[in-house]
XYZ file of C-alpha atoms in Angstrom:
428
model
C -95.327 196.574 124.640
C -98.361 194.504 123.706
C -98.785 196.644 120.623
C -95.165 196.036 119.560
C -95.561 192.226 120.030
C -98.735 192.251 117.997
C -97.082 194.269 115.325
C -94.111 191.786 115.128
C -96.457 188.780 114.898
C -98.373 190.405 112.076
C -95.093 190.933 110.153
C -94.032 187.227 110.724
C -97.558 186.037 109.535
C -97.252 188.104 106.328
C -93.817 186.681 105.715
C -95.106 183.153 106.388
C -97.944 183.742 103.885
C -95.604 184.887 101.213
C -92.910 182.261 101.913
C -95.003 179.377 100.388
C -95.619 181.061 97.073
C -91.901 181.902 96.834
C -91.008 178.304 97.166
C -93.620 177.344 94.606
C -92.471 180.208 92.339
C -88.994 178.594 92.672
C -90.317 175.312 91.294
C -92.115 177.017 88.516
C -88.795 178.629 87.458
C -86.954 175.144 87.254
C -86.128 173.725 83.879
C -89.393 172.899 82.160
C -87.552 170.440 79.916
C -86.142 168.364 82.760
C -86.565 164.690 82.351
C -86.039 161.821 84.816
C -85.227 158.309 83.583
C -85.364 155.293 86.024
C -83.073 152.477 85.083
C -83.514 148.986 86.640
C -80.113 147.179 86.086
C -79.309 143.501 85.996
C -75.964 144.194 87.465
C -74.883 144.362 91.083
C -73.292 147.711 91.732
C -69.712 146.365 92.334
C -69.619 144.319 89.086
C -67.225 145.559 86.311
C -70.240 146.151 83.995
C -71.945 148.235 86.541
C -68.938 150.365 87.206
C -68.562 151.229 83.483
C -72.265 151.864 83.179
C -72.194 154.258 86.062
C -69.417 156.283 84.504
C -71.139 156.283 81.147
C -74.369 157.495 82.655
C -72.598 160.286 84.477
C -71.100 161.490 81.200
C -74.500 161.265 79.462
C -76.078 163.472 82.194
C -73.246 165.975 81.775
C -73.793 166.137 78.057
C -77.525 166.181 78.634
C -78.114 168.454 81.608
C -81.892 168.191 81.325
C -81.830 164.472 81.893
C -81.410 162.850 85.285
C -80.981 159.091 85.425
C -81.802 157.163 88.556
C -80.383 153.714 88.787
C -81.625 150.773 90.834
C -79.070 147.860 91.011
C -81.162 144.759 91.141
C -78.607 142.103 90.194
C -79.942 138.934 88.672
C -82.985 139.169 90.935
C -84.482 141.411 88.348
C -85.659 138.212 86.640
C -88.115 137.802 89.560
C -88.779 141.366 90.547
C -89.284 143.208 87.229
C -92.558 141.586 86.245
C -94.498 142.427 89.366
C -93.055 145.803 89.420
C -94.261 146.542 85.868
C -97.645 145.091 86.722
C -97.922 147.373 89.775
C -97.208 150.376 87.673
C -93.834 151.149 89.122
C -92.046 153.865 87.310
C -89.324 152.011 85.347
C -88.229 153.460 82.100
C -85.387 151.258 81.136
C -84.316 147.746 82.142
C -81.897 145.142 80.879
C -81.414 141.420 81.094
C -80.788 138.586 78.694
C -81.784 139.683 75.162
C -83.890 136.734 74.316
C -85.608 136.623 77.705
C -86.560 140.313 77.778
C -88.175 140.197 74.171
C -89.975 136.934 74.709
C -91.151 137.791 78.237
C -91.530 141.598 78.311
C -92.339 142.590 74.763
C -95.990 143.616 75.813
C -94.468 146.290 78.196
C -91.739 147.478 75.769
C -91.519 150.259 73.184
C -91.065 149.334 69.615
C -87.796 150.953 68.530
C -87.558 150.375 64.713
C -87.651 154.158 63.973
C -85.026 154.963 66.527
C -82.614 152.531 64.936
C -82.626 154.628 61.703
C -81.403 157.734 63.461
C -77.897 158.860 64.256
C -76.552 159.692 67.672
C -73.430 161.473 69.114
C -71.816 158.077 69.652
C -72.465 156.692 66.063
C -70.087 158.973 64.310
C -72.509 160.259 61.805
C -74.099 156.853 60.957
C -77.393 155.589 61.810
C -77.541 153.373 64.884
C -78.508 150.340 62.683
C -75.465 150.804 60.560
C -73.307 151.101 63.635
C -74.070 147.940 65.664
C -74.028 144.266 64.687
C -76.609 143.581 61.999
C -76.632 139.862 62.778
C -77.928 140.558 66.288
C -80.543 143.022 64.811
C -81.712 140.257 62.562
C -81.779 137.806 65.471
C -83.643 140.357 67.636
C -86.412 140.525 65.009
C -86.919 136.773 65.160
C -87.594 136.954 68.900
C -90.617 139.337 68.730
C -94.150 138.501 67.684
C -94.220 141.110 64.907
C -90.626 141.055 63.837
C -90.124 144.488 65.255
C -87.120 145.750 67.276
C -88.070 145.745 70.966
C -84.609 146.013 72.607
C -81.053 147.367 72.228
C -78.468 144.520 72.471
C -75.157 144.965 74.117
C -72.353 142.654 75.361
C -72.816 140.146 72.605
C -71.543 136.606 73.106
C -70.962 133.517 71.089
C -70.486 129.935 72.255
C -67.374 128.186 70.970
C -64.542 125.789 72.028
C -61.861 127.403 74.104
C -58.262 126.217 74.203
C -54.831 126.964 75.603
C -52.632 128.142 72.705
C -49.412 127.347 74.500
C -50.520 123.646 74.868
C -51.270 123.523 71.083
C -47.983 124.993 70.252
C -46.131 122.578 72.495
C -48.101 119.612 71.019
C -47.123 120.828 67.437
C -50.737 121.692 66.508
C -50.590 124.335 63.818
C -54.359 124.631 62.966
C -57.608 124.302 64.800
C -59.887 121.348 63.836
C -62.747 122.000 61.581
C -64.367 118.449 61.729
C -64.722 115.619 64.159
C -61.897 113.532 62.850
C -59.501 116.497 63.064
C -60.779 117.179 66.576
C -59.872 113.587 67.604
C -56.451 114.024 65.890
C -55.844 117.239 67.942
C -56.814 115.410 71.232
C -54.494 112.538 70.325
C -51.577 114.981 69.843
C -52.300 116.852 73.042
C -52.364 113.480 74.970
C -49.077 112.343 73.429
C -47.582 115.692 74.560
C -48.524 114.960 78.125
C -51.627 117.095 78.389
C -55.198 116.200 79.328
C -57.130 117.300 76.214
C -60.749 118.102 77.313
C -62.933 119.151 80.144
C -66.165 120.684 80.957
C -68.318 121.580 84.035
C -71.871 120.373 84.949
C -73.196 123.870 84.146
C -72.392 123.448 80.483
C -72.475 119.720 80.115
C -75.489 119.831 77.882
C -73.831 122.209 75.230
C -71.732 119.701 73.370
C -74.428 117.005 73.060
C -77.003 119.640 71.929
C -74.647 121.081 69.415
C -73.577 117.722 68.122
C -77.112 116.597 67.584
C -77.876 119.830 65.877
C -74.862 119.122 63.612
C -76.411 115.600 62.967
C -79.968 116.462 62.344
C -79.384 119.973 60.869
C -81.905 121.843 63.031
C -82.955 122.352 66.624
C -86.492 121.343 65.974
C -85.437 117.679 65.536
C -83.470 117.863 68.818
C -86.595 119.358 70.654
C -88.708 116.454 69.140
C -86.179 113.930 70.378
C -86.055 115.199 73.999
C -89.930 115.440 74.118
C -90.483 111.961 72.756
C -91.979 109.781 75.606
C -92.270 106.698 73.398
C -88.469 106.395 73.076
C -88.811 105.645 69.348
C -86.818 108.728 68.246
C -83.953 107.712 70.374
C -83.496 104.658 68.058
C -82.627 106.948 65.169
C -79.216 105.880 63.904
C -78.064 109.487 64.177
C -78.430 109.320 67.925
C -76.339 106.171 68.301
C -73.713 107.734 65.893
C -73.557 110.831 68.185
C -73.231 108.653 71.307
C -70.479 106.547 69.685
C -68.536 109.664 68.659
C -68.593 110.765 72.299
C -67.741 107.344 73.542
C -64.577 107.528 71.512
C -63.555 110.597 73.426
C -63.826 108.746 76.565
C -62.204 105.468 75.304
C -59.331 107.531 73.915
C -58.528 108.882 77.366
C -59.124 112.318 76.129
C -61.474 113.572 78.896
C -60.441 114.879 82.210
C -60.722 112.316 84.946
C -62.752 114.869 86.917
C -65.457 115.413 84.313
C -68.079 113.350 86.082
C -67.698 115.271 89.315
C -66.802 118.845 88.041
C -69.097 121.304 89.703
C -68.827 124.732 88.011
C -66.265 126.324 87.907
C -63.921 123.391 88.661
C -63.592 122.432 85.017
C -62.948 126.030 84.015
C -60.277 126.116 86.723
C -58.713 122.932 85.279
C -58.073 124.934 82.044
C -57.147 128.196 83.797
C -54.478 126.419 85.869
C -52.937 124.615 82.817
C -54.033 121.048 83.860
C -56.314 120.631 80.718
C -55.997 122.072 77.225
C -59.583 122.541 75.887
C -62.873 123.639 77.436
C -65.521 121.917 75.368
C -67.988 124.682 74.858
C -68.560 128.033 76.662
C -69.525 131.586 76.071
C -67.087 134.429 75.270
C -67.434 135.383 79.015
C -65.101 132.457 79.967
C -61.812 134.407 80.018
C -63.327 137.106 82.242
C -64.764 134.492 84.701
C -61.232 132.954 85.312
C -59.258 136.176 84.881
C -58.413 136.083 88.532
C -56.568 132.867 88.052
C -55.076 133.255 84.614
C -54.332 137.035 84.523
C -54.557 138.843 81.258
C -51.718 137.168 79.504
C -53.096 133.663 79.228
C -53.010 132.767 75.568
C -56.661 131.883 74.734
C -57.867 130.611 71.478
C -61.281 129.640 70.118
C -62.704 127.599 67.375
C -66.244 126.817 66.239
C -67.695 123.406 67.178
C -66.444 120.952 64.564
C -68.613 119.527 61.685
C -69.695 115.938 62.530
C -69.748 112.782 60.263
C -72.878 112.598 58.165
C -73.989 115.927 59.606
C -75.711 118.852 58.005
C -75.693 121.684 60.493
C -72.208 123.227 60.178
C -72.371 126.966 60.260
C -74.994 127.126 62.939
C -74.135 128.338 66.358
C -75.356 129.609 69.703
C -75.114 133.424 70.317
C -76.847 136.206 71.990
C -76.356 139.289 74.171
C -77.793 141.274 76.966
C -80.233 143.933 76.067
C -81.861 147.213 77.121
C -85.562 147.666 76.820
C -87.599 150.797 76.974
C -90.984 151.059 78.662
C -93.803 151.721 76.200
C -95.211 154.241 78.830
C -91.768 156.130 79.177
C -92.518 159.842 79.261
C -89.122 160.622 77.675
C -88.612 157.834 74.971
C -86.188 159.926 72.863
C -83.883 160.561 75.857
C -84.183 156.840 76.873
C -83.091 155.591 73.409
C -80.353 158.233 73.296
C -79.078 156.829 76.541
C -79.201 153.292 75.216
C -77.343 154.355 72.082
C -74.739 156.068 74.301
C -74.128 152.899 76.313
C -73.986 150.598 73.375
C -71.950 152.280 70.669
C -68.791 154.271 70.487
C -66.577 155.042 73.507
C -68.634 153.336 76.138
C -69.228 150.193 74.242
C -65.503 149.948 73.861
C -64.922 150.701 77.537
C -67.531 148.016 78.543
C -65.746 145.493 76.241
C -62.292 146.368 77.575
C -63.214 146.277 81.178
C -65.118 143.011 81.087
C -63.031 141.157 78.368
C -66.332 140.903 76.464
C -67.377 141.510 72.829
C -68.293 145.050 71.645
C -71.649 145.731 69.949
C -70.267 148.499 67.787
C -68.728 146.915 64.711
C -65.977 149.564 64.423
C -64.591 148.614 67.880
C -61.719 146.179 68.658
C -62.427 142.794 70.320
C -60.287 142.034 73.426
C -57.351 139.841 72.510
C -58.527 137.018 74.854
C -61.626 136.462 72.599
C -60.452 137.905 69.362
C -60.888 134.629 67.439
C -64.483 134.496 68.503
C -65.152 137.613 66.247
C -64.558 135.508 63.101
C -66.681 132.652 64.498
C -69.544 135.020 65.171
C -69.212 136.458 61.653
C -69.330 133.021 60.070
C -72.565 131.798 61.666
C -75.385 131.336 59.290
C -78.181 130.180 61.630
C -79.067 130.125 65.284
C -78.960 127.256 67.659
C -80.797 127.843 70.965
C -78.929 127.289 74.284
C -78.636 123.483 74.822
C -79.362 122.976 71.252
C -82.996 122.330 72.136
C -82.252 119.741 74.774
C -83.864 122.009 77.441
C -87.166 122.107 75.625
C -88.435 119.351 77.987
C -87.704 120.228 81.725
C -88.445 116.665 82.886
C -86.255 114.843 80.258
C -83.557 117.401 80.281
C -81.828 116.346 83.505
C -82.119 112.680 82.607
C -80.359 113.240 79.398
C -77.718 115.427 80.904
C -76.873 112.881 83.669
C -76.555 110.166 81.218
C -74.394 112.239 78.963
C -71.992 113.002 81.862
C -71.660 109.272 82.450
C -71.016 108.716 78.717
C -68.240 111.357 78.677
C -66.685 109.849 81.819
C -66.645 106.413 80.318
C -69.007 104.980 82.859
C -71.575 103.779 80.167
C -71.369 102.682 76.587
C -73.162 104.415 73.713
C -75.867 101.770 73.781
C -76.247 102.057 77.585
C -76.465 105.753 77.258
C -79.550 105.493 74.932
C -81.169 102.472 76.817
C -80.869 104.364 80.141
C -82.546 107.527 78.776
C -85.382 105.472 77.213
C -85.982 103.556 80.482
C -85.934 106.721 82.661
C -88.280 108.945 80.407
C-alpha cells in the first residue's frame, strides 16, 4: 500500500513539474504582435462623449485584433492627475484635454506627429489625415508648440460666437444678423420693441464680450494684455478704452440687458435664453446648445453670428476658437497603433457620431455640422486670426477679477463708463 501511495505521489510531482512549463509555453504561443494602449480620458464614463468614444474604441479593437485599449476615465481631474502620473512613469500612451493646454503644458512628454499627419488611414477615405481634418486647427496647433510641430490630434472643435433665438428675430422682423456695432444696437432696439429682452450673459462668460470688444478696438490681444497688466493705470486712459466703455454703457441705458445680468450665476443666463425669456446670449462656445438641450430640446431654432465690428476698430475677422485634443506619449511602445486610434476617433464615421451625439462640431471637413450650430461653420471658416480666451484680459490673474466685476456693473447700468475706468484704476 505504501508503495502504491509513493508511486502516486511521484506521478503527481512529475505532473506538477511539467504543469508550469505548459503554462509558460501557452504564453509563448500568444500573439507576438499584441499591443496594449492605455488611454487616460478627460471625460466621465457617463458623458455623451465617453459613450461614443467607448463604442468607437470597441470597433477599433475589433478591426485591429492585436490591439487592446485600456481606458481610465479621469474626468476633468486629469488636469491635476496627469502631470504627477507622467512624472512617476505611469504607463499612459494617450491622453486628452483642451488642445491649447495639452500642447503648452505637456509637449515635453508628447510624441511629434508631423509624419503621421501625412499618411492615410481607414477613416480618411484614401486621403492623408492632414487633408481630411480642419487645416485651420492644424495651423493653430503649430503656433502652440515651441518648434512649430504637431504634438496633438484635435477633435471636437469649437468657436466662440453670439447665439440668438431665430424665432425672436423673425417675430421682431429682423431679416439679417448684425455685422457692426450700430447694426447690433438696431437689432436690440427691434427686439425690445417686439417685447423681448434682447441680451443676457452669465458670470462664467462675462469677460468674453469686453475682451473681444477691446481686441476689435486695438486690433490685437497683445495690447489688451498690456492694458490689464498696467499697474500705473495710464493705459486705461487710452481713448479706445473709454469708447469701449461708452458703447457698453449704451446697451445698459437702452434697456437692452437682462435685469438679472448682475446676478446671473452660470447657467442662469443660458437658461434665460433656453426658456424664451431673452433673445441673445452675448458670447459662448459652440457647446451652448448641448448644455441647455435638456431645456430646449433639439428643435429650438438657434442662430449664431460673429461678434460685430466696432467703431474705429481694426480687429474684425479675429475670433476665439479651439478644440479638445489627443496627445501620444513619446515613450509609447506602439506609436503607429496609437496614432491609428486617434485618426479613427477624429475622422470619418466616429467623428460624425461624436458630433451628432454631442451637438458639437466635427473635425473631419467632409462631415455635416449639427443644425443647432450650423451657422458657426461659416464663422469658423471666416476667421483670419486667433484671439485667446478672454481676449487677453486673463493675462493678469490679480487684475482680471477686478476688471470683470466692474464690467458686470457697467452692463447692469450700476456705473457709468467713466466710473468703470476710475474704479478699475483705483483698485489695481
